[in-house]
Coordinates of C-alpha atoms in Angstrom, one line a residue:
X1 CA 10.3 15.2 10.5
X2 CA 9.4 14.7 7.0
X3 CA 8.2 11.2 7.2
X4 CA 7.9 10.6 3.3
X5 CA 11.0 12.1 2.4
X6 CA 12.7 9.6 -0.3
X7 CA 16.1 8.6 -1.4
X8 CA 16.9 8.7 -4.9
X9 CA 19.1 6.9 -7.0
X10 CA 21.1 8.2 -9.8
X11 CA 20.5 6.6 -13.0
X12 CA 23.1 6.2 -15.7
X13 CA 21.0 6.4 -19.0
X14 CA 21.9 4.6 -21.8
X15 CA 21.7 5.8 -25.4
X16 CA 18.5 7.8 -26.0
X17 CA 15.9 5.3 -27.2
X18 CA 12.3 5.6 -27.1
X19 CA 10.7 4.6 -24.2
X20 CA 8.5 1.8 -26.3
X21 CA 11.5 0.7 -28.5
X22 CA 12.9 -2.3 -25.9
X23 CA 9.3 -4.6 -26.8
X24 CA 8.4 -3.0 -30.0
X25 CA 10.6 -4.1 -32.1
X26 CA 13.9 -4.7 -29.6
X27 CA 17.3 -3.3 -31.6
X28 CA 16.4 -1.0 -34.6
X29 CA 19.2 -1.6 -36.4
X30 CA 19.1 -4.8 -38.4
X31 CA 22.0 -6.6 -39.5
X32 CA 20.7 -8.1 -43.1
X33 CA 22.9 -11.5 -43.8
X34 CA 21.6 -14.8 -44.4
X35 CA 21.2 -17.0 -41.3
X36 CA 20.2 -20.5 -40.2
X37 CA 18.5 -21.5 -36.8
X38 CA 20.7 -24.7 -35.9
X39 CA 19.5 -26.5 -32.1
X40 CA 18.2 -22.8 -30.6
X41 CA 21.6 -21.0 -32.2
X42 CA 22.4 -18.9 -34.7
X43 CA 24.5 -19.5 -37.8
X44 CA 25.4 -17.0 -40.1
X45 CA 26.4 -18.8 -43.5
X46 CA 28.4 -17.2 -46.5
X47 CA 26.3 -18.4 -49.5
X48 CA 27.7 -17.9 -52.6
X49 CA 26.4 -18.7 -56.2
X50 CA 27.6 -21.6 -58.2
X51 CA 30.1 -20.7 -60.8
X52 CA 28.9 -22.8 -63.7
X53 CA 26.8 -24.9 -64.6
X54 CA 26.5 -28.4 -66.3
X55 CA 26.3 -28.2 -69.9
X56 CA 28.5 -24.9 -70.0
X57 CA 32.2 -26.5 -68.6
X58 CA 33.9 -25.4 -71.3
X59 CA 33.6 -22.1 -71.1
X60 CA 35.5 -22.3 -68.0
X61 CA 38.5 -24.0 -69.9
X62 CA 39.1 -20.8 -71.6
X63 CA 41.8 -19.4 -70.6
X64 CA 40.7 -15.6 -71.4
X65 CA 37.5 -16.8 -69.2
X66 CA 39.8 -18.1 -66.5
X67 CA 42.3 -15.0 -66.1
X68 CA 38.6 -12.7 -65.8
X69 CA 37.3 -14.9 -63.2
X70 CA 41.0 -14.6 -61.4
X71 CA 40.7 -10.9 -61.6
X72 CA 36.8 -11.0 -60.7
X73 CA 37.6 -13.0 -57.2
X74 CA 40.2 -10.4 -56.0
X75 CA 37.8 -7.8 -56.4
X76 CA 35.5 -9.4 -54.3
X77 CA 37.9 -10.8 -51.4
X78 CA 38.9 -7.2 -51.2
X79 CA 35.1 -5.6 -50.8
X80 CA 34.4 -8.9 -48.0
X81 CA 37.7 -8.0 -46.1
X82 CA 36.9 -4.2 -46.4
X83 CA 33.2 -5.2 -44.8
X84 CA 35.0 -7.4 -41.9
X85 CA 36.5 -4.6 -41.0
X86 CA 34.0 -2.4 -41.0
X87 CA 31.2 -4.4 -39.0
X88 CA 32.5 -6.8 -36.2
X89 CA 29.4 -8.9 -36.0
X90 CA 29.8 -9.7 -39.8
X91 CA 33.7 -10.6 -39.7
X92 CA 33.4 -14.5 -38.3
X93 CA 30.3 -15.4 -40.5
X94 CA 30.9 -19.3 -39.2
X95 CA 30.4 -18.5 -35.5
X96 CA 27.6 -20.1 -33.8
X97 CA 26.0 -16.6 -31.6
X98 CA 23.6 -18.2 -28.7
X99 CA 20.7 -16.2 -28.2
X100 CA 19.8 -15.7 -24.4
X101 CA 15.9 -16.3 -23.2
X102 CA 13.8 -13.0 -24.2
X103 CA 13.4 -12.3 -20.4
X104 CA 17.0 -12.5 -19.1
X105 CA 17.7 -10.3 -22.0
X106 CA 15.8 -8.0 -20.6
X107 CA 16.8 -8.1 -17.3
X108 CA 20.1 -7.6 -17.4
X109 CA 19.7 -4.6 -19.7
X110 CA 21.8 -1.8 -17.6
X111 CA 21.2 -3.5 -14.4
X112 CA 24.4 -2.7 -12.8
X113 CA 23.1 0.4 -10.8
X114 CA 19.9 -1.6 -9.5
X115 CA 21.5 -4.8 -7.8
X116 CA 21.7 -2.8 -4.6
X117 CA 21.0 -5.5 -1.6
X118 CA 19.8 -1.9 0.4
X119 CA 17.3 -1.0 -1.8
X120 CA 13.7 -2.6 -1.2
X121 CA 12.7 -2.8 -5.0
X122 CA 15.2 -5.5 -5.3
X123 CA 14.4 -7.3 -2.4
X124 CA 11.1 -7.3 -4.7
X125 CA 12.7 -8.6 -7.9
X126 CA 14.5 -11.4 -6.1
X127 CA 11.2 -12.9 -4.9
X128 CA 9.7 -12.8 -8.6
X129 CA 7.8 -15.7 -9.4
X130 CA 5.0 -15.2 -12.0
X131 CA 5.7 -16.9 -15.0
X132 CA 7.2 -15.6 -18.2
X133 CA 4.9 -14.5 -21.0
X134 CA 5.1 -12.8 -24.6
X135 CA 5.2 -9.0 -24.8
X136 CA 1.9 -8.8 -27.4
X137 CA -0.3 -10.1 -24.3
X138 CA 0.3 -6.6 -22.3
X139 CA 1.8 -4.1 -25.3
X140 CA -1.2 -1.7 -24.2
X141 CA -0.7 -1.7 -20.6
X142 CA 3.0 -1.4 -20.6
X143 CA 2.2 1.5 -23.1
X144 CA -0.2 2.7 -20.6
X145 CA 2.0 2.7 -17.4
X146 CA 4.5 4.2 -19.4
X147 CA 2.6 7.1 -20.7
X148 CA 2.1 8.1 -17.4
X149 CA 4.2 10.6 -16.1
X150 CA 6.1 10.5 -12.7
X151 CA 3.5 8.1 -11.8
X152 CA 6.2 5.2 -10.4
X153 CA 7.6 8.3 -8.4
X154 CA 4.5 8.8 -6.7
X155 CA 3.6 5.3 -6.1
X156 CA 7.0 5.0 -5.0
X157 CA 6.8 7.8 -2.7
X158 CA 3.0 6.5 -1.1
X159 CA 4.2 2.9 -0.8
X160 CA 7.5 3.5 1.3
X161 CA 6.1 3.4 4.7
X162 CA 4.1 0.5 4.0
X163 CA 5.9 -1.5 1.5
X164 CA 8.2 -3.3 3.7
X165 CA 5.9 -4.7 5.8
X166 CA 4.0 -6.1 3.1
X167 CA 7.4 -7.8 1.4
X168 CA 8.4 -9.5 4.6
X169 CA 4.3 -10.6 5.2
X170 CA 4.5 -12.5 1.8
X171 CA 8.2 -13.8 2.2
X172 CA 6.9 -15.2 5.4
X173 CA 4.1 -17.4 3.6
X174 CA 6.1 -18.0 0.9
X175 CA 3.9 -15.9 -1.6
X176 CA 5.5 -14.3 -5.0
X177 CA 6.3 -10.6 -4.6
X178 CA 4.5 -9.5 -7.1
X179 CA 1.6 -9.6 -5.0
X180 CA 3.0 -6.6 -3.4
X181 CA 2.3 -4.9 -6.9
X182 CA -1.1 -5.3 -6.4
X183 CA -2.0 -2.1 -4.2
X184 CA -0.1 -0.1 -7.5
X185 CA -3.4 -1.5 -9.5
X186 CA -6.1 -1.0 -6.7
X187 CA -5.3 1.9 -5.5
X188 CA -1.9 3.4 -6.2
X189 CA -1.2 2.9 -2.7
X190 CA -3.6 5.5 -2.0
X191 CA -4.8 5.0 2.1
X192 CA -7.9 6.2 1.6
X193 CA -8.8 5.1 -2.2
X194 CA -12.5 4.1 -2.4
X195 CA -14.6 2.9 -5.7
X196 CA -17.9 3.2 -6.7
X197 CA -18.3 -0.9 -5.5
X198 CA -17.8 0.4 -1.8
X199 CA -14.1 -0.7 -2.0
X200 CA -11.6 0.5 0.1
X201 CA -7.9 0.7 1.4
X202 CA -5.2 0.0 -0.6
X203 CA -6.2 -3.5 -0.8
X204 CA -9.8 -2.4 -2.1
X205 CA -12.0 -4.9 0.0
X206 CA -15.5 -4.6 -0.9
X207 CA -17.6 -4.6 2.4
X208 CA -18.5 -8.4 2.3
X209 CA -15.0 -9.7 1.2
X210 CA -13.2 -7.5 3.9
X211 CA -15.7 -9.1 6.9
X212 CA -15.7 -12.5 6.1
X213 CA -11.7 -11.7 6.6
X214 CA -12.2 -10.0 9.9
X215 CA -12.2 -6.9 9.0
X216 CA -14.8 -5.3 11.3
X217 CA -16.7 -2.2 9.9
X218 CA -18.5 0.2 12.1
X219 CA -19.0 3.7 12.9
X220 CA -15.5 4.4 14.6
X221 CA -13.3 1.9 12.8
X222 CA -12.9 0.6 9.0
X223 CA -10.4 -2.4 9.1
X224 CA -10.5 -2.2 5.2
X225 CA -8.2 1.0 5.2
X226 CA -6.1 -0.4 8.3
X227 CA -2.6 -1.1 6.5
X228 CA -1.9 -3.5 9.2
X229 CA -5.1 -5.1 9.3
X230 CA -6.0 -5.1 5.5
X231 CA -2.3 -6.3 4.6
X232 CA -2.7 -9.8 6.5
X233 CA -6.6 -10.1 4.8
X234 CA -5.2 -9.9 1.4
X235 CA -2.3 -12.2 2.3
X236 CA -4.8 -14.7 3.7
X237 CA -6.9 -13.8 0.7
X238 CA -4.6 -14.4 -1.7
X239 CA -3.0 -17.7 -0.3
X240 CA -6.8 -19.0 -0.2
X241 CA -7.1 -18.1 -3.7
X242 CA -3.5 -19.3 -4.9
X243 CA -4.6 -23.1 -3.3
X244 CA -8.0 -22.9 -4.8
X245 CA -6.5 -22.8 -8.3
X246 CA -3.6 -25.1 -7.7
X247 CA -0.6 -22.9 -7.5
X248 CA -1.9 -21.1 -11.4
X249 CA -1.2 -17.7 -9.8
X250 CA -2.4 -15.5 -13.0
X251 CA -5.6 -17.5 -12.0
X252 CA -6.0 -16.6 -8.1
X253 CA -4.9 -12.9 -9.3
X254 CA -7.9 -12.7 -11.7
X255 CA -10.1 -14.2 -8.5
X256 CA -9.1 -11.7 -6.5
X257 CA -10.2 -8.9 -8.8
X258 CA -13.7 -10.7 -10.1
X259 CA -14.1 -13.3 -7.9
X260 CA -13.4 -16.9 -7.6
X261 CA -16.8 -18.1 -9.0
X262 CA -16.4 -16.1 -12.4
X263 CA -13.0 -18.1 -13.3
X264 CA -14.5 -21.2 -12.1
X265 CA -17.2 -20.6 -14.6
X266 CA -15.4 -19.6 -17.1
X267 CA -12.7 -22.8 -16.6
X268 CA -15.7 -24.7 -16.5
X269 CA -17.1 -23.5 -20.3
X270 CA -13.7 -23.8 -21.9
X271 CA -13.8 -27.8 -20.5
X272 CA -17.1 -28.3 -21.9
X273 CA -15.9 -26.6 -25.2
X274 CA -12.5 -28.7 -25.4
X275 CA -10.9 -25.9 -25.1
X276 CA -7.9 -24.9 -22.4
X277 CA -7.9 -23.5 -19.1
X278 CA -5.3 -21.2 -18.8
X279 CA -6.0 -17.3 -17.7
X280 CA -5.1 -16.4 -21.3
X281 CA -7.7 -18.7 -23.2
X282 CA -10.4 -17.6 -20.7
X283 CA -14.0 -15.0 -21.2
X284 CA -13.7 -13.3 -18.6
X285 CA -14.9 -9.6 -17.9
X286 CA -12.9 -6.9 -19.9
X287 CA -11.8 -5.2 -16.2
X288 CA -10.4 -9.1 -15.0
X289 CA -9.0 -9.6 -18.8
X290 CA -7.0 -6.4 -18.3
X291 CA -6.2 -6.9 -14.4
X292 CA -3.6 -9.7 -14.8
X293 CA -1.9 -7.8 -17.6
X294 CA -1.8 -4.4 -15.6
X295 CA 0.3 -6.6 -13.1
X296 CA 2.7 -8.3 -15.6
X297 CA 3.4 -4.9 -17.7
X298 CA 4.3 -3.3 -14.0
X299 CA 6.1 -6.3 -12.8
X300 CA 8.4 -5.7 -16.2
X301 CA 8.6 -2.4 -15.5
X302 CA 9.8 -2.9 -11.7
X303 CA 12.3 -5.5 -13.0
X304 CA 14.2 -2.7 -15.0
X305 CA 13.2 0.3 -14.7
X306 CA 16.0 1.9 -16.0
X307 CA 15.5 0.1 -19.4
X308 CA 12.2 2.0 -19.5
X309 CA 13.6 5.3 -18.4
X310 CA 11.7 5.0 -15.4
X311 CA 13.0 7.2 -12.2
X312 CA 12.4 4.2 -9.4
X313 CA 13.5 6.0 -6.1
X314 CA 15.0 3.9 -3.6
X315 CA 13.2 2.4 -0.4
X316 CA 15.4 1.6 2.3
X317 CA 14.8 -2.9 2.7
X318 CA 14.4 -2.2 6.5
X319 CA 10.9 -1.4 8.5
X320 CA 9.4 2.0 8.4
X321 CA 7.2 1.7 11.0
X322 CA 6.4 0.0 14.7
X323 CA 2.5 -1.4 15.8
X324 CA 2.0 0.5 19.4
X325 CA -0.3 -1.3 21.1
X326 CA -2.8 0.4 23.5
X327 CA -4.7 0.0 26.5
X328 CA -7.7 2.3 26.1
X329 CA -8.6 4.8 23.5
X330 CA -6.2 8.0 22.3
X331 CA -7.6 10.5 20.1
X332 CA -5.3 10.9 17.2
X333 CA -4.4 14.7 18.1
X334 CA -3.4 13.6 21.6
X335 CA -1.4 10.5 19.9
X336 CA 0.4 13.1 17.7
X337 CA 1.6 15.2 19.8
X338 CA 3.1 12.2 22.3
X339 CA 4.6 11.1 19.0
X340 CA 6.1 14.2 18.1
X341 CA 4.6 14.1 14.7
X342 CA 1.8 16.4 13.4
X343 CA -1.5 15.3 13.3
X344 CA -1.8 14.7 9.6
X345 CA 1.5 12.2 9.4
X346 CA -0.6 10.5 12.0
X347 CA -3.8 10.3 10.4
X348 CA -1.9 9.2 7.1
X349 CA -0.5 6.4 9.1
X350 CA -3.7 5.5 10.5
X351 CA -6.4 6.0 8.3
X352 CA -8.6 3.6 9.8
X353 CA -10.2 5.4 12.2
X354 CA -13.1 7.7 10.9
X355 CA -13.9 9.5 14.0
X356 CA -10.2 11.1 15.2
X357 CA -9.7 8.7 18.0
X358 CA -8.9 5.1 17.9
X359 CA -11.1 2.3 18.0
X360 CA -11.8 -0.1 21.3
X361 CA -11.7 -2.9 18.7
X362 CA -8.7 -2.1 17.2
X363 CA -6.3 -1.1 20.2
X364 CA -2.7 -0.3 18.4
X365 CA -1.2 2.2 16.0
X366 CA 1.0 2.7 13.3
X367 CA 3.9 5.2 14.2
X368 CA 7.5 5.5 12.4
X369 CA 10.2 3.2 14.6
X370 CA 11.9 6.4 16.4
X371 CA 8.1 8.3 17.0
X372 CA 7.1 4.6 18.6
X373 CA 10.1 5.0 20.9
X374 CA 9.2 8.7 21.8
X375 CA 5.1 7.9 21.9
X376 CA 6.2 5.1 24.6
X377 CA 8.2 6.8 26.9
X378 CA 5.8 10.4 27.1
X379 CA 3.0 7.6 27.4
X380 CA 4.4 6.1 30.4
X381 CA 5.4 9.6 31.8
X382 CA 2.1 10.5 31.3
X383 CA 0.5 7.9 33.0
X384 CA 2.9 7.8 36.0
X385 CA 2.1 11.3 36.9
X386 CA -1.8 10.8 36.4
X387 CA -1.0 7.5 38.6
X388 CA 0.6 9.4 41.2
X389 CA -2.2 12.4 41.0
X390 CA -5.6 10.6 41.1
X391 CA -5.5 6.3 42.0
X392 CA -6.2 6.2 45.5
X393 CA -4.3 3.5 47.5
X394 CA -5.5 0.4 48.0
X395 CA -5.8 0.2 51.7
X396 CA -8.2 3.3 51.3
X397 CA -9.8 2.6 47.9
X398 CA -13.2 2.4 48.0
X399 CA -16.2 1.8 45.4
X400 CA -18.8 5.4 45.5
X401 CA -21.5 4.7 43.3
X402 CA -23.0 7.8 41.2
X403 CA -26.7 7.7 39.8
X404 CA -27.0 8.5 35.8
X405 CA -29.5 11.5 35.1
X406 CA -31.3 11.9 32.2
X407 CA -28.6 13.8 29.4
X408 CA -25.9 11.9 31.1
X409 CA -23.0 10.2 28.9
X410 CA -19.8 8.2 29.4
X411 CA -17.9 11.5 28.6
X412 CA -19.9 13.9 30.6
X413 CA -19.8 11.2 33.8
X414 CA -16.3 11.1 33.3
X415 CA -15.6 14.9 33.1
X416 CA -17.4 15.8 36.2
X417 CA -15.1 13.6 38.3
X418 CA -11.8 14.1 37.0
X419 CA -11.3 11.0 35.0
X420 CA -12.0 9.7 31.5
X421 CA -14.6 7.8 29.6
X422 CA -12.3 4.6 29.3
X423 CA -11.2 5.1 32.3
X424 CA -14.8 4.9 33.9
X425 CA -15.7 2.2 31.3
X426 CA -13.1 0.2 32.8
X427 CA -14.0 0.7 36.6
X428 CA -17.6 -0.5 35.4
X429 CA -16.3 -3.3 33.0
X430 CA -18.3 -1.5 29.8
X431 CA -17.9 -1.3 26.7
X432 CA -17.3 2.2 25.7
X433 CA -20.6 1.7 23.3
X434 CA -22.4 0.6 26.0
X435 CA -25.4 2.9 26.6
X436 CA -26.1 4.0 29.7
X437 CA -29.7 4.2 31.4
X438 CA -31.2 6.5 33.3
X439 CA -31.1 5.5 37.5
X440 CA -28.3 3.3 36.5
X441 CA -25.8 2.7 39.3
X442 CA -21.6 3.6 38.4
X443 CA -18.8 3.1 40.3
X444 CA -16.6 6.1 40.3
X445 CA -13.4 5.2 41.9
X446 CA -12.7 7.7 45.5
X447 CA -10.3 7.6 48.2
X448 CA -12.3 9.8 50.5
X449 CA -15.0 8.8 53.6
X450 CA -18.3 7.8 53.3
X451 CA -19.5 11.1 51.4
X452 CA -17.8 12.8 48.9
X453 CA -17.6 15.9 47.1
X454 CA -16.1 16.3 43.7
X455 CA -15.6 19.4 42.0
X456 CA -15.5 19.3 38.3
X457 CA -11.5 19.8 36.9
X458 CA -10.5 20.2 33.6
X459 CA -7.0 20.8 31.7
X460 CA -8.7 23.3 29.2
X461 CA -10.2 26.4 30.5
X462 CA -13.5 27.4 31.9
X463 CA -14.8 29.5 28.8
X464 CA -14.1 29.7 25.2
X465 CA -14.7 32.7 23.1
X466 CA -15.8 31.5 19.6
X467 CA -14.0 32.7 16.4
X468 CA -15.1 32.7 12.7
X469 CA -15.8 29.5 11.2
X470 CA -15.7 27.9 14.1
X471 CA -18.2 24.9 14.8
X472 CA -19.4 23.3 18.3
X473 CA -18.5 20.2 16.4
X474 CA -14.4 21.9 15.6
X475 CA -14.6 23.5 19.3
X476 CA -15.9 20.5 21.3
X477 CA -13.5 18.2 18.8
X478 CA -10.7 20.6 19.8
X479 CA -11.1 20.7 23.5
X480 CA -12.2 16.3 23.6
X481 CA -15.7 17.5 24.8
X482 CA -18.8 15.7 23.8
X483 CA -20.6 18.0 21.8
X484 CA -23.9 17.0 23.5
X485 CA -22.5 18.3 26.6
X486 CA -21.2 21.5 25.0
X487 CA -24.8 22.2 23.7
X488 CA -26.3 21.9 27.0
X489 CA -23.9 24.0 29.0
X490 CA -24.5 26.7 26.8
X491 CA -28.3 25.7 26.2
X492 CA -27.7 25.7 22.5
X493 CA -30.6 23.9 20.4
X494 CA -29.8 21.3 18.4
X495 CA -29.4 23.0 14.3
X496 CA -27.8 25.7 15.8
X497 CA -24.2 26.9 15.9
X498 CA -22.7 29.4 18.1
X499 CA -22.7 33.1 17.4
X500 CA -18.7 34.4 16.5
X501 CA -17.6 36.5 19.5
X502 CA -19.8 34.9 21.6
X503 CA -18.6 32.9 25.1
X504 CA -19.0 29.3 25.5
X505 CA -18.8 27.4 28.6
X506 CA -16.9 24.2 29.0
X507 CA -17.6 23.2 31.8
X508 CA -20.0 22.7 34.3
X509 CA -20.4 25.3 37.3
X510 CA -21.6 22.3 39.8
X511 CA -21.1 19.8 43.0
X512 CA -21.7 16.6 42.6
X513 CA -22.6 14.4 45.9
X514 CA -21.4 10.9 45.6
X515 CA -23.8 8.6 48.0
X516 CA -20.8 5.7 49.5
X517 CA -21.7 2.0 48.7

């Protein structure tokens, strides 16, 4: 399954224009008659020059004068009624022409093809709320956007699995769509963007922004580059920052790029200096000055693309993907292949999790609607089998305690009796980060008599034969060993990496005697 595959639309183009001409200088040609503005319309007026003056009356008493001026006026009602025909919008000169808001001008140029209730993108334009402002304010970053090429496409293409979800978030609180243009600034709705401030995720959270809005950090998990996660942070952000400044959304936008306190600051100088408060009469920081600009210029360009001749493919107004929540941790191979998917669609969909397996704080994950479905049912087929395989019953369940040894781990506990690390975190209520201590007591779940014997099973083989450019860390990652473990089987030193050809053992060749409780 090609899980970014998009839909395009077919664009009628209009008359070959340039790209800048619509807010350069609007309609090139320029009809040249005299006009007045009379309450907001436009009158066209025939003005024509006085045909004598006082003082010289009598000339126009002379009847050679008159029978030239008879001959003159013909001439010229023929050359006005020659021009009517020629150019409709200068035959009724005394028609008042009402001249629409520049905005709804401009967004009803060619818009028959885009009002298409299917397509996500107007979903988007529907929510619009921003306010109108002149073109001169963000002339360089619509030129900018513009300049760039197939960049909507690609943006498009990144934000289709994700988009939705973010739409429907801000709908739900009531929020302007155009707040779902932010990740096209941040990061081009790049997963894994990161700055040189430590931002990450689409939403580019800097470390302390993204925890003081529960976004945990740590060495398995980064909530900052969680779509889910990061998505209802920014939302919360964003409707902190949109009360803080009263509903002056261009405002809480330039907050959320340099921080509430610089446009309180700055608010606060132009009082002091009688001067207004409005983002546009603001010193702010040249990256803020431009940051609320780079949003209007793309929410324009959104509006219409096609006036632009911007290729905007359409995203289907329905969700793309399903949260799957979890019991226990899944390595994102294993979570793959249950999916269906390959391990990189799943990875893209996840990029929170740094270490290939998800996180025990963060217990779900992000799979396309039909691979949720398939994930699920393999799951529970899974699970039923292992169910059915290794859980004693409970009339003969019984609590055998092992003793941790010195080298011993969660993982290598758990591979010696069968089971996994979550599973025998969960037998001894642990956290899976818990460490264990040497002569500590665990209860390892056995259905047998008062002593038992366990012998160590695995679903990979016994030995491994390593091939080029092949790590302990690649084979121990490939086969869900602990690479501690794999180092000690095969009494490799720490530094050191296997030689190619040679044979590793993954497993250990030993009994373990379980002393009964």
């Amino acid at each position: 399954m090609n899980l970014l595959k998009i839909e395009s639309v077919e664009l009628n183009h209009a008359p070959k224009q340039h790209r800048l001409a619509p807010f350069l200088g609007g309609n090139l040609l320029q009809f040249w008659q005299p006009i007045r503005i009379v309450a907001g319309n436009v009158k066209t007026e025939n003005h024509q020059p006085p045909l004598g003056r006082q003082g010289h009356m009598d000339r126009s008493h002379n009847p050679l004068f008159l029978l030239l001026f008879a001959l003159l006026l013909s001439t010229l009602q023929g050359c006005v009624q020659h021009a009517s025909k020629s150019s409709p919008l200068q035959a009724n000169t005394s028609r008042n022409i009402t001249l629409p808001p520049a905005e709804h001008s401009q967004q009803n140029y060619l818009l028959t093809a885009q009002n298409n209730p299917h397509d996500l993108w107007q979903r988007i334009r529907d929510g619009f709320q921003l306010p109108t402002v002149h073109q001169q304010q963000f002339r360089s970053q619509m030129h900018h956007f513009l300049s760039l090429e197939h960049f909507f496409e690609n943006v498009s293409q990144r934000a289709e699995p994700f988009l939705y979800f973010i739409v429907d978030s801000l709908e739900k609180r009531g929020l302007p769509t155009e707040l779902a243009l932010i990740p096209v600034i941040e990061s081009a709705f790049k997963p894994l963007a990161h700055s040189s401030s430590k931002a990450a995720g689409i939403w580019q959270f800097i470390p302390s922004t993204g925890r003081l809005y529960d976004l945990k950090q740590n060495h398995w998990y980064d909530g900052r580059r969680d779509i889910y996660a990061s998505t209802l942070a920014a939302i919360n952000l964003l409707d902190d920052l949109g009360k803080q400044f009263n509903g002056d959304w261009l405002l809480a936008i330039a907050a959320y790029n340099g921080g509430p306190t610089m446009v309180l600051k700055a608010m606060a100088k132009n009082r002091r200096l009688g001067k207004p408060t409005d983002f546009w009469h603001l010193e702010l920081r040249s990256e803020t000055q431009r940051y609320v600009p780079k949003l209007l210029a793309i929410r324009k360009i959104i509006r219409n693309p096609k006036r632009y001749r911007i290729n905007l493919p359409l995203i289907p107004n329905h969700p793309q993907l399903a949260k799957v929540n979890l019991s226990a941790q899944i390595s994102l191979k294993t979570a793959a292949t249950l999916a269906e998917l390959s391990t990189a669609e799943t990875t893209h969909l996840n990029p929170a999790f740094k270490r290939g397996i998800t996180s025990p704080h963060a217990q779900y994950l992000l799979l396309p609607m039909e691979q949720a479905k398939i994930f699920s049912f393999n799951l529970k087929r899974i699970q039923r089998q292992r169910l059915k395989k290794t859980e004693p019953s409970r009339e003969k369940s019984r609590k055998n305690h092992y003793r941790v040894q010195q080298t011993d781990t969660l993982w290598s506990i758990a591979y010696r009796f069968g089971t996994t690390a979550p599973q025998l975190a969960l037998w001894n209520q642990i956290d899976l980060q818990y460490k264990i201590r040497v002569g500590q007591h665990l209860r390892i779940a056995s259905g047998r008599g008062k002593t038992t014997e366990v012998t160590f099973k695995t679903r990979h083989p016994l030995h491994y034969r390593v091939k080029k450019n092949e790590s302990l860390f690649l084979i121990a990652r490939r086969f869900e060993l602990n690479i501690a473990d794999l180092r000690r089987w095969n009494r490799i030193d720490y530094g050191q990496q296997p030689n190619v050809g040679q044979l590793l053992r993954l497993t250990p060749e030993r009994k373990v005697r379980l002393n009964a409780s």
